[in-house]
mmCIF file of C-alpha atoms in Angstrom:
data_model
loop_
_atom_site.group_PDB
_atom_site.id
_atom_site.type_symbol
_atom_site.label_atom_id
_atom_site.label_comp_id
_atom_site.label_asym_id
_atom_site.label_seq_id
_atom_site.Cartn_x
_atom_site.Cartn_y
_atom_site.Cartn_z
ATOM 1 C CA MET A 123 -7.418 20.841 11.863
ATOM 2 C CA TYR A 124 -4.713 18.711 10.244
ATOM 3 C CA TYR A 125 -1.171 20.023 10.368
ATOM 4 C CA PRO A 126 1.440 19.003 7.776
ATOM 5 C CA PRO A 127 4.014 16.561 9.137
ATOM 6 C CA GLN A 128 7.293 17.986 10.356
ATOM 7 C CA TYR A 129 9.130 14.833 9.343
ATOM 8 C CA ASP A 130 8.771 12.370 6.523
ATOM 9 C CA THR A 131 9.133 9.258 8.679
ATOM 10 C CA GLY A 132 8.199 6.893 5.864
ATOM 11 C CA ARG A 133 10.965 7.898 3.431
ATOM 12 C CA PRO A 134 13.641 5.340 4.448
ATOM 13 C CA GLY A 135 12.671 2.048 2.810
ATOM 14 C CA ARG A 136 9.524 3.429 1.169
ATOM 15 C CA PRO A 137 10.555 2.537 -2.450
ATOM 16 C CA ARG A 138 11.178 -1.051 -1.366
ATOM 17 C CA ARG A 139 7.780 -1.290 0.324
ATOM 18 C CA LEU A 140 6.067 0.301 -2.677
ATOM 19 C CA VAL A 141 7.652 -2.215 -5.083
ATOM 20 C CA LEU A 142 6.722 -5.113 -2.803
ATOM 21 C CA THR A 143 3.142 -3.831 -2.723
ATOM 22 C CA LEU A 144 2.664 -3.268 -6.457
ATOM 23 C CA ALA A 145 4.791 -6.065 -7.966
ATOM 24 C CA PRO A 146 3.069 -9.295 -6.793
ATOM 25 C CA PRO A 147 -0.179 -8.963 -8.795
ATOM 26 C CA VAL A 148 1.803 -8.135 -11.969
ATOM 27 C CA LEU A 149 4.219 -11.025 -11.421
ATOM 28 C CA ALA A 150 1.300 -13.389 -10.855
ATOM 29 C CA LEU A 151 -0.213 -12.295 -14.170
ATOM 30 C CA LEU A 152 3.144 -12.667 -15.972
ATOM 31 C CA GLY A 153 3.457 -16.175 -14.534
ATOM 32 C CA LEU A 154 0.065 -17.159 -16.010
ATOM 33 C CA LEU A 155 0.995 -15.661 -19.370
ATOM 34 C CA LEU A 156 4.275 -17.607 -19.371
ATOM 35 C CA LEU A 157 2.492 -20.819 -18.439
ATOM 36 C CA TYR A 158 -0.024 -20.312 -21.199
ATOM 37 C CA ALA A 159 2.663 -19.486 -23.750
ATOM 38 C CA VAL A 160 4.535 -22.710 -22.974
ATOM 39 C CA PHE A 161 1.510 -25.094 -22.866
ATOM 40 C CA ARG A 162 -1.073 -23.381 -25.083
ATOM 41 C CA ASP A 163 -1.060 -26.216 -27.635
ATOM 42 C CA ARG A 164 -1.695 -28.798 -24.927
ATOM 43 C CA LEU A 165 -4.583 -26.979 -23.196
ATOM 44 C CA PRO A 166 -8.312 -27.434 -23.985
ATOM 45 C CA GLY A 167 -10.098 -24.764 -25.946
ATOM 46 C CA ARG A 168 -11.685 -23.156 -22.890
ATOM 47 C CA ALA A 169 -10.310 -21.947 -19.578
ATOM 48 C CA TYR A 170 -11.826 -24.256 -16.968
ATOM 49 C CA VAL A 171 -9.760 -22.545 -14.284
ATOM 50 C CA SER A 172 -11.724 -20.361 -11.924
ATOM 51 C CA GLY A 173 -14.735 -22.494 -11.100
ATOM 52 C CA TRP A 174 -16.587 -21.680 -14.321
ATOM 53 C CA GLU A 175 -19.370 -23.974 -15.386
ATOM 54 C CA PRO A 176 -18.208 -25.724 -18.560
ATOM 55 C CA ARG A 177 -20.789 -23.990 -20.740
ATOM 56 C CA TRP A 178 -19.831 -20.532 -19.452
ATOM 57 C CA ALA A 179 -16.067 -20.952 -19.415
ATOM 58 C CA PRO A 180 -14.375 -18.349 -21.676
ATOM 59 C CA ASP A 181 -11.591 -19.070 -24.117
ATOM 60 C CA TRP A 182 -8.062 -18.522 -22.927
ATOM 61 C CA ASP A 183 -7.606 -15.118 -24.512
ATOM 62 C CA ASP A 184 -10.767 -13.799 -22.872
ATOM 63 C CA TRP A 185 -9.849 -15.341 -19.530
ATOM 64 C CA LEU A 186 -6.357 -13.877 -19.551
ATOM 65 C CA SER A 187 -7.791 -10.499 -20.603
ATOM 66 C CA LEU A 188 -10.206 -10.672 -17.648
ATOM 67 C CA VAL A 189 -7.355 -11.536 -15.275
ATOM 68 C CA ALA A 190 -5.362 -8.581 -16.662
ATOM 69 C CA GLN A 191 -8.319 -6.254 -16.021
ATOM 70 C CA TYR A 192 -8.654 -7.505 -12.443
ATOM 71 C CA THR A 193 -4.925 -7.017 -12.011
ATOM 72 C CA GLY A 194 -5.223 -3.428 -13.203
ATOM 73 C CA VAL A 195 -8.040 -2.711 -10.719
ATOM 74 C CA ILE A 196 -6.021 -4.302 -7.897
ATOM 75 C CA GLU A 197 -2.962 -2.255 -8.821
ATOM 76 C CA VAL A 198 -4.949 0.998 -8.707
ATOM 77 C CA ALA A 199 -6.438 0.028 -5.353
ATOM 78 C CA LEU A 200 -3.030 -0.844 -3.927
ATOM 79 C CA LEU A 201 -1.500 2.389 -5.197
ATOM 80 C CA VAL A 202 -4.329 4.479 -3.706
ATOM 81 C CA GLY A 203 -4.029 2.604 -0.406
ATOM 82 C CA PHE A 204 -0.259 3.054 -0.299
ATOM 83 C CA ALA A 205 -0.640 6.755 -0.963
ATOM 84 C CA GLN A 206 -3.155 6.926 1.878
ATOM 85 C CA TYR A 207 -0.414 5.610 4.214
ATOM 86 C CA TRP A 208 2.418 7.474 2.521
ATOM 87 C CA ARG A 209 3.940 8.559 5.843
ATOM 88 C CA TRP A 210 3.063 5.440 7.842
ATOM 89 C CA PRO A 211 5.764 2.779 7.301
ATOM 90 C CA GLU A 212 4.108 0.286 9.670
ATOM 91 C CA LEU A 213 0.988 0.094 7.532
ATOM 92 C CA GLN A 214 3.053 0.058 4.340
ATOM 93 C CA ARG A 215 4.798 -2.999 5.662
ATOM 94 C CA TRP A 216 1.483 -4.712 6.305
ATOM 95 C CA MET A 217 0.293 -3.812 2.789
ATOM 96 C CA ALA A 218 3.464 -5.245 1.285
ATOM 97 C CA ALA A 219 3.144 -8.492 3.244
ATOM 98 C CA CYS A 220 -0.536 -8.879 2.333
ATOM 99 C CA SER A 221 0.147 -8.089 -1.344
ATOM 100 C CA VAL A 222 2.908 -10.687 -1.555
ATOM 101 C CA ALA A 223 0.733 -13.241 0.263
ATOM 102 C CA MET A 224 -2.238 -12.762 -2.014
ATOM 103 C CA GLY A 225 -0.118 -12.602 -5.162
ATOM 104 C CA VAL A 226 1.627 -15.874 -4.323
ATOM 105 C CA SER A 227 -1.705 -17.459 -3.389
ATOM 106 C CA ALA A 228 -3.381 -16.418 -6.646
ATOM 107 C CA ALA A 229 -0.408 -17.539 -8.723
ATOM 108 C CA THR A 230 -0.328 -20.903 -6.952
ATOM 109 C CA GLY A 231 -4.063 -21.553 -7.269
ATOM 110 C CA ASN A 232 -4.322 -20.550 -10.932
ATOM 111 C CA GLY A 233 -1.047 -22.254 -11.805
ATOM 112 C CA VAL A 234 -2.141 -25.596 -10.280
ATOM 113 C CA ALA A 235 -5.522 -25.338 -12.022
ATOM 114 C CA MET A 236 -3.887 -24.633 -15.395
ATOM 115 C CA THR A 237 -1.369 -27.453 -15.107
ATOM 116 C CA ALA A 238 -4.239 -29.844 -14.276
ATOM 117 C CA LEU A 239 -5.700 -29.002 -17.696
ATOM 118 C CA ILE A 240 -2.583 -29.917 -19.663
ATOM 119 C CA ASP A 241 -3.470 -32.657 -22.200
ATOM 120 C CA ALA A 242 -7.068 -32.640 -20.925
ATOM 121 C CA ALA A 243 -9.938 -32.696 -23.438
ATOM 122 C CA GLY A 244 -12.288 -30.821 -21.131
ATOM 123 C CA PRO A 245 -12.751 -29.785 -17.500
ATOM 124 C CA ALA A 246 -10.306 -31.442 -15.113
ATOM 125 C CA THR A 247 -10.599 -31.838 -11.395
ATOM 126 C CA PRO A 248 -7.754 -29.997 -9.593
ATOM 127 C CA PRO A 249 -5.664 -32.143 -7.255
ATOM 128 C CA SER A 250 -6.887 -32.497 -3.688
ATOM 129 C CA TRP A 251 -3.808 -30.655 -2.404
ATOM 130 C CA LYS A 252 -4.632 -27.465 -4.305
ATOM 131 C CA VAL A 253 -6.265 -25.564 -1.422
ATOM 132 C CA PRO A 254 -3.684 -26.680 1.193
ATOM 133 C CA ALA A 255 -0.946 -25.588 -1.203
ATOM 134 C CA GLU A 256 -2.635 -22.179 -1.589
ATOM 135 C CA ILE A 257 -2.854 -21.785 2.180
ATOM 136 C CA VAL A 258 0.794 -22.702 2.699
ATOM 137 C CA ALA A 259 1.877 -20.413 -0.139
ATOM 138 C CA THR A 260 -0.188 -17.572 1.358
ATOM 139 C CA VAL A 261 1.436 -17.912 4.775
ATOM 140 C CA LEU A 262 4.942 -18.232 3.351
ATOM 141 C CA GLY A 263 4.355 -15.322 0.968
ATOM 142 C CA GLY A 264 3.149 -13.097 3.780
ATOM 143 C CA ALA A 265 6.199 -13.958 5.884
ATOM 144 C CA ALA A 266 8.507 -13.322 2.909
ATOM 145 C CA GLY A 267 6.865 -9.946 2.199
ATOM 146 C CA TRP A 268 7.216 -8.924 5.830
ATOM 147 C CA TRP A 269 10.874 -9.908 5.882
ATOM 148 C CA LEU A 270 11.683 -8.303 2.530
ATOM 149 C CA SER A 271 10.116 -4.998 3.689
ATOM 150 C CA GLY A 272 13.161 -4.541 5.886
ATOM 151 C CA PRO A 273 13.469 -2.701 9.182
ATOM 152 C CA LEU A 274 11.237 0.276 9.917
ATOM 153 C CA PRO A 275 12.748 3.780 10.087
ATOM 154 C CA PRO A 276 13.163 5.250 13.576
ATOM 155 C CA THR A 277 10.483 7.589 14.943
ATOM 156 C CA PRO A 278 11.576 11.211 15.331
ATOM 157 C CA TRP A 279 11.557 12.381 18.936
ATOM 158 C CA ALA A 280 10.050 15.643 20.158
ATOM 159 C CA ARG A 281 12.136 17.876 22.354
ATOM 160 C CA THR A 282 9.980 21.010 22.804
ATOM 161 C CA ALA A 283 7.346 21.672 25.461
ATOM 162 C CA PRO A 284 3.625 22.016 24.616
ATOM 163 C CA PRO A 285 2.524 25.432 23.264
ATOM 164 C CA PRO A 286 0.611 27.945 25.369
ATOM 165 C CA GLY A 287 -3.159 27.606 25.602
ATOM 166 C CA VAL A 288 -3.419 23.815 25.827
ATOM 167 C CA PRO A 289 -4.753 22.082 28.978
ATOM 168 C CA LEU A 290 -1.952 21.683 31.479
ATOM 169 C CA LEU A 291 -1.625 19.947 34.833
ATOM 170 C CA PRO A 292 1.622 21.060 36.458
ATOM 171 C CA LEU A 293 3.580 18.136 37.918
ATOM 172 C CA THR A 294 6.544 18.357 40.235
ATOM 173 C CA PRO A 295 9.382 15.861 39.776
ATOM 174 C CA ALA A 296 8.068 13.800 42.692
ATOM 175 C CA GLN A 297 4.421 13.700 41.547
ATOM 176 C CA ARG A 298 2.938 10.756 39.665
ATOM 177 C CA ALA A 299 -0.503 10.714 38.039
ATOM 178 C CA VAL A 300 -2.435 8.033 36.160
ATOM 179 C CA TYR A 301 -5.508 8.332 33.959
ATOM 180 C CA ALA A 302 -7.379 5.209 32.835
ATOM 181 C CA VAL A 303 -10.696 4.753 31.036
ATOM 182 C CA SER A 304 -12.550 2.025 29.161
ATOM 183 C CA THR A 305 -14.799 2.946 26.209
ATOM 184 C CA TRP A 306 -17.146 1.287 23.719
ATOM 185 C CA HIS A 307 -16.977 2.361 20.057
ATOM 186 C CA ARG A 308 -19.726 2.037 17.513
ATOM 187 C CA ALA A 309 -17.770 2.630 14.290
ATOM 188 C CA PRO A 310 -15.570 -0.531 14.329
ATOM 189 C CA LEU A 311 -18.597 -2.613 15.316
ATOM 190 C CA LEU A 312 -20.596 -1.404 12.303
ATOM 191 C CA GLN A 313 -17.655 -1.678 9.919
ATOM 192 C CA GLY A 314 -16.791 -5.165 11.133
ATOM 193 C CA ALA A 315 -20.395 -6.352 10.942
ATOM 194 C CA ALA A 316 -20.628 -5.095 7.352
ATOM 195 C CA LEU A 317 -17.496 -7.019 6.363
ATOM 196 C CA LEU A 318 -18.718 -10.198 8.100
ATOM 197 C CA ALA A 319 -22.053 -9.910 6.243
ATOM 198 C CA LEU A 320 -20.169 -9.438 2.955
ATOM 199 C CA ALA A 321 -18.057 -12.535 3.664
ATOM 200 C CA TRP A 322 -21.172 -14.525 4.545
ATOM 201 C CA PHE A 323 -22.958 -13.731 1.265
ATOM 202 C CA TRP A 324 -19.742 -13.857 -0.761
ATOM 203 C CA ALA A 325 -18.512 -17.306 0.255
ATOM 204 C CA PRO A 326 -21.172 -19.494 -1.466
ATOM 205 C CA HIS A 327 -20.567 -17.790 -4.814
ATOM 206 C CA PHE A 328 -16.808 -18.102 -4.637
ATOM 207 C CA SER A 329 -16.426 -21.656 -3.466
ATOM 208 C CA SER A 330 -13.340 -22.135 -5.618
ATOM 209 C CA SER A 331 -11.718 -18.884 -4.451
ATOM 210 C CA TRP A 332 -11.499 -18.825 -0.669
ATOM 211 C CA GLN A 333 -9.184 -15.818 -0.400
ATOM 212 C CA PRO A 334 -11.638 -12.838 -0.800
ATOM 213 C CA PRO A 335 -14.299 -14.006 1.680
ATOM 214 C CA THR A 336 -11.587 -15.160 4.094
ATOM 215 C CA MET A 337 -9.858 -11.782 4.046
ATOM 216 C CA ALA A 338 -13.188 -10.000 4.502
ATOM 217 C CA ALA A 339 -14.094 -12.236 7.439
ATOM 218 C CA LEU A 340 -10.722 -11.812 9.164
ATOM 219 C CA LEU A 341 -10.797 -8.036 8.776
ATOM 220 C CA GLY A 342 -14.389 -7.993 10.026
ATOM 221 C CA VAL A 343 -13.497 -9.997 13.164
ATOM 222 C CA PHE A 344 -10.463 -7.738 13.710
ATOM 223 C CA LEU A 345 -12.676 -4.640 13.607
ATOM 224 C CA VAL A 346 -15.414 -6.078 15.808
ATOM 225 C CA LEU A 347 -12.847 -6.996 18.463
ATOM 226 C CA GLN A 348 -11.842 -3.314 18.610
ATOM 227 C CA THR A 349 -15.309 -2.292 19.806
ATOM 228 C CA ARG A 350 -14.077 -2.066 23.412
ATOM 229 C CA THR A 351 -10.806 -0.309 24.218
ATOM 230 C CA ARG A 352 -8.879 0.907 27.242
ATOM 231 C CA LEU A 353 -6.801 4.073 27.446
ATOM 232 C CA ARG A 354 -4.106 4.594 30.046
ATOM 233 C CA VAL A 355 -1.958 7.677 30.592
ATOM 234 C CA ASP A 356 0.905 7.388 33.087
ATOM 235 C CA GLY A 357 4.551 8.260 33.477
ATOM 236 C CA ARG A 358 5.571 6.085 30.524
ATOM 237 C CA GLY A 359 3.262 7.632 27.962
ATOM 238 C CA VAL A 360 -0.147 6.862 26.433
ATOM 239 C CA GLU A 361 -1.212 3.272 25.863
ATOM 240 C CA VAL A 362 -4.291 1.815 24.103
ATOM 241 C CA SER A 363 -5.163 -1.822 24.802
ATOM 242 C CA LEU A 364 -7.825 -4.041 23.238
ATOM 243 C CA PRO A 365 -9.212 -6.505 25.820
ATOM 244 C CA TRP A 366 -11.062 -8.555 23.198
ATOM 245 C CA LEU A 367 -7.914 -8.947 21.087
ATOM 246 C CA GLY A 368 -6.002 -10.715 23.814
ATOM 247 C CA GLY A 369 -4.997 -7.477 25.473
ATOM 248 C CA LEU A 370 -3.162 -6.248 22.360
ATOM 249 C CA ARG A 371 -1.447 -2.965 23.201
ATOM 250 C CA ARG A 372 -0.107 -0.038 21.286
ATOM 251 C CA ALA A 373 2.022 2.492 23.175
ATOM 252 C CA LEU A 374 2.763 6.111 22.374
ATOM 253 C CA PRO A 375 5.855 7.200 24.323
ATOM 254 C CA TYR A 376 6.010 10.861 25.292
ATOM 255 C CA ASP A 377 8.982 11.349 22.982
ATOM 256 C CA ALA A 378 6.636 10.756 20.031
ATOM 257 C CA VAL A 379 4.043 13.351 21.237
ATOM 258 C CA LEU A 380 4.320 17.110 20.569
ATOM 259 C CA PHE A 381 1.323 18.117 22.678
ATOM 260 C CA ALA A 382 -2.223 17.158 23.642
ATOM 261 C CA ALA A 383 -5.415 19.087 22.870
ATOM 262 C CA VAL A 384 -9.165 18.622 23.270
ATOM 263 C CA ARG A 385 -11.816 18.507 20.559
ATOM 264 C CA SER A 386 -15.378 19.331 21.527
ATOM 265 C CA ARG A 387 -16.857 16.493 19.485
ATOM 266 C CA GLY A 388 -15.774 13.644 17.227
ATOM 267 C CA SER A 389 -16.907 12.978 13.662
ATOM 268 C CA GLY A 390 -18.844 9.839 14.593
ATOM 269 C CA THR A 391 -16.892 7.579 12.264
ATOM 270 C CA GLY A 392 -13.463 7.738 13.826
ATOM 271 C CA PRO A 393 -10.131 7.582 12.027
ATOM 272 C CA GLY A 394 -10.108 3.810 11.679
ATOM 273 C CA GLY A 395 -8.951 2.259 14.932
ATOM 274 C CA LEU A 396 -5.543 0.649 14.860
ATOM 275 C CA ILE A 397 -5.389 1.031 11.086
ATOM 276 C CA GLY A 398 -6.352 4.658 10.678
ATOM 277 C CA GLY A 399 -5.066 6.728 7.783
ATOM 278 C CA SER A 400 -2.546 9.350 6.736
ATOM 279 C CA LYS A 401 -4.029 11.941 9.103
ATOM 280 C CA GLY A 402 -4.231 9.815 12.223
ATOM 281 C CA TRP A 403 -5.617 6.858 14.077
ATOM 282 C CA GLY A 404 -7.629 6.171 17.198
ATOM 283 C CA TYR A 405 -11.194 5.644 18.376
ATOM 284 C CA VAL A 406 -13.883 8.317 18.029
ATOM 285 C CA SER A 407 -17.481 7.590 19.042
ATOM 286 C CA GLY A 408 -19.008 10.892 17.891
ATOM 287 C CA ARG A 409 -20.294 11.714 21.362
ATOM 288 C CA GLY A 410 -18.580 14.035 23.787
ATOM 289 C CA PRO A 411 -15.074 15.475 23.758
ATOM 290 C CA VAL A 412 -12.058 13.892 22.125
ATOM 291 C CA LEU A 413 -8.465 13.699 23.328
ATOM 292 C CA ALA A 414 -6.173 14.654 20.412
ATOM 293 C CA LEU A 415 -2.452 13.972 20.567
ATOM 294 C CA ARG A 416 -0.316 15.666 17.939
ATOM 295 C CA LEU A 417 2.444 13.211 16.999
ATOM 296 C CA THR A 418 5.917 13.891 15.655
ATOM 297 C CA ASP A 419 5.113 12.270 12.286
ATOM 298 C CA GLY A 420 2.366 14.832 11.647
ATOM 299 C CA ARG A 421 -0.524 12.451 12.350
ATOM 300 C CA GLU A 422 -2.864 12.584 15.335
ATOM 301 C CA PHE A 423 -4.123 10.065 17.842
ATOM 302 C CA LEU A 424 -7.797 10.643 18.721
ATOM 303 C CA TYR A 425 -9.779 9.053 21.534
ATOM 304 C CA SER A 426 -13.317 9.836 22.700
ATOM 305 C CA THR A 427 -13.653 10.201 26.483
ATOM 306 C CA ARG A 428 -15.711 12.394 28.756
ATOM 307 C CA ASP A 429 -12.597 13.426 30.690
ATOM 308 C CA ALA A 430 -10.558 14.370 27.599
ATOM 309 C CA GLU A 431 -9.433 17.652 29.176
ATOM 310 C CA THR A 432 -8.091 15.845 32.241
ATOM 311 C CA ALA A 433 -6.181 13.379 30.065
ATOM 312 C CA ALA A 434 -4.804 16.178 27.877
ATOM 313 C CA ALA A 435 -3.738 18.190 30.945
ATOM 314 C CA LEU A 436 -1.929 15.188 32.361
ATOM 315 C CA VAL A 437 -0.099 14.491 29.083
ATOM 316 C CA ASN A 438 0.937 18.135 28.691
ATOM 317 C CA GLY A 439 2.040 18.243 32.312
ATOM 318 C CA ALA A 440 4.284 15.241 31.784
ATOM 319 C CA LEU A 441 5.694 16.760 28.565
ATOM 320 C CA THR A 442 6.366 20.105 30.242
ATOM 321 C CA ARG A 443 8.098 18.449 33.187
ATOM 322 C CA ALA A 444 10.292 16.388 30.863
ATOM 323 C CA ARG A 445 11.148 19.156 28.381
ATOM 324 C CA GLY A 446 11.070 22.383 30.351
ATOM 325 C CA THR A 447 8.636 25.287 30.287
ATOM 326 C CA THR A 448 9.434 26.897 26.951
ATOM 327 C CA GLY A 449 6.631 26.447 24.429
ATOM 328 C CA CYS A 450 7.264 25.263 20.887
#
């Protein structure tokens, strides 16, 4: 069951991140419209911009209309994605950075291609520095979007002990306990393989637009490298590490955990690994019990492990020792 969040942790800075997410595609389109308005009398009759064969290239009005339609689709997708992570400022920040990066990249690529057509009677070869310029603009745009997103709001801390009825391992002040497990997960492997296959078949048909297949390939590799994970529960909190991603770690301090529970079985698809969604994140294989940590922002962390009850009891024991014995 999903419980409504007790705190809206994404509210501080959310309007800024929303604007940074939605504005770049629109600004890129406006830039093309401005460029066309200034140089329309010096451009050839057809838009030889996006790798069209000369005989299939549309006129400028049709091409700009097509770009506007794509921009509308992208805006809807970004808005839906942002709403999915409405209470997750970390993911909103990534969305803002990626949106700025891709918007700047598209504006740079199309702008260079359009300026190459000024005073040209027909198709013109873009300069050799077009793709390097797009790559540099993408990196700088992503960095600018990350910086403009501003600092993240602080995480609310829990101060109440776990409720009655959850697994509990009593710990005295002198006792220390550690739980560690390594698990393989099918869902990120399948999702990553699908994205890599998409990138493989996509690339030859979009030779002049490297961004979509590149993004699909990078996300696919990122998901595949999450196939194997390690979970560790100790006195500091709960930590997930990804050995195939250079040992990348994400820690959940006990102050961010309300209590731990056990699910009898996972859904089989999992909540999306490190990315997750508005309801939670983690790694669920669909086989066996699942450790479920209720977090202070209303989301859950889920992890499939055969000894989920032991892990939950250890977490609740540490929370009870730190916060007292009164349930929430």
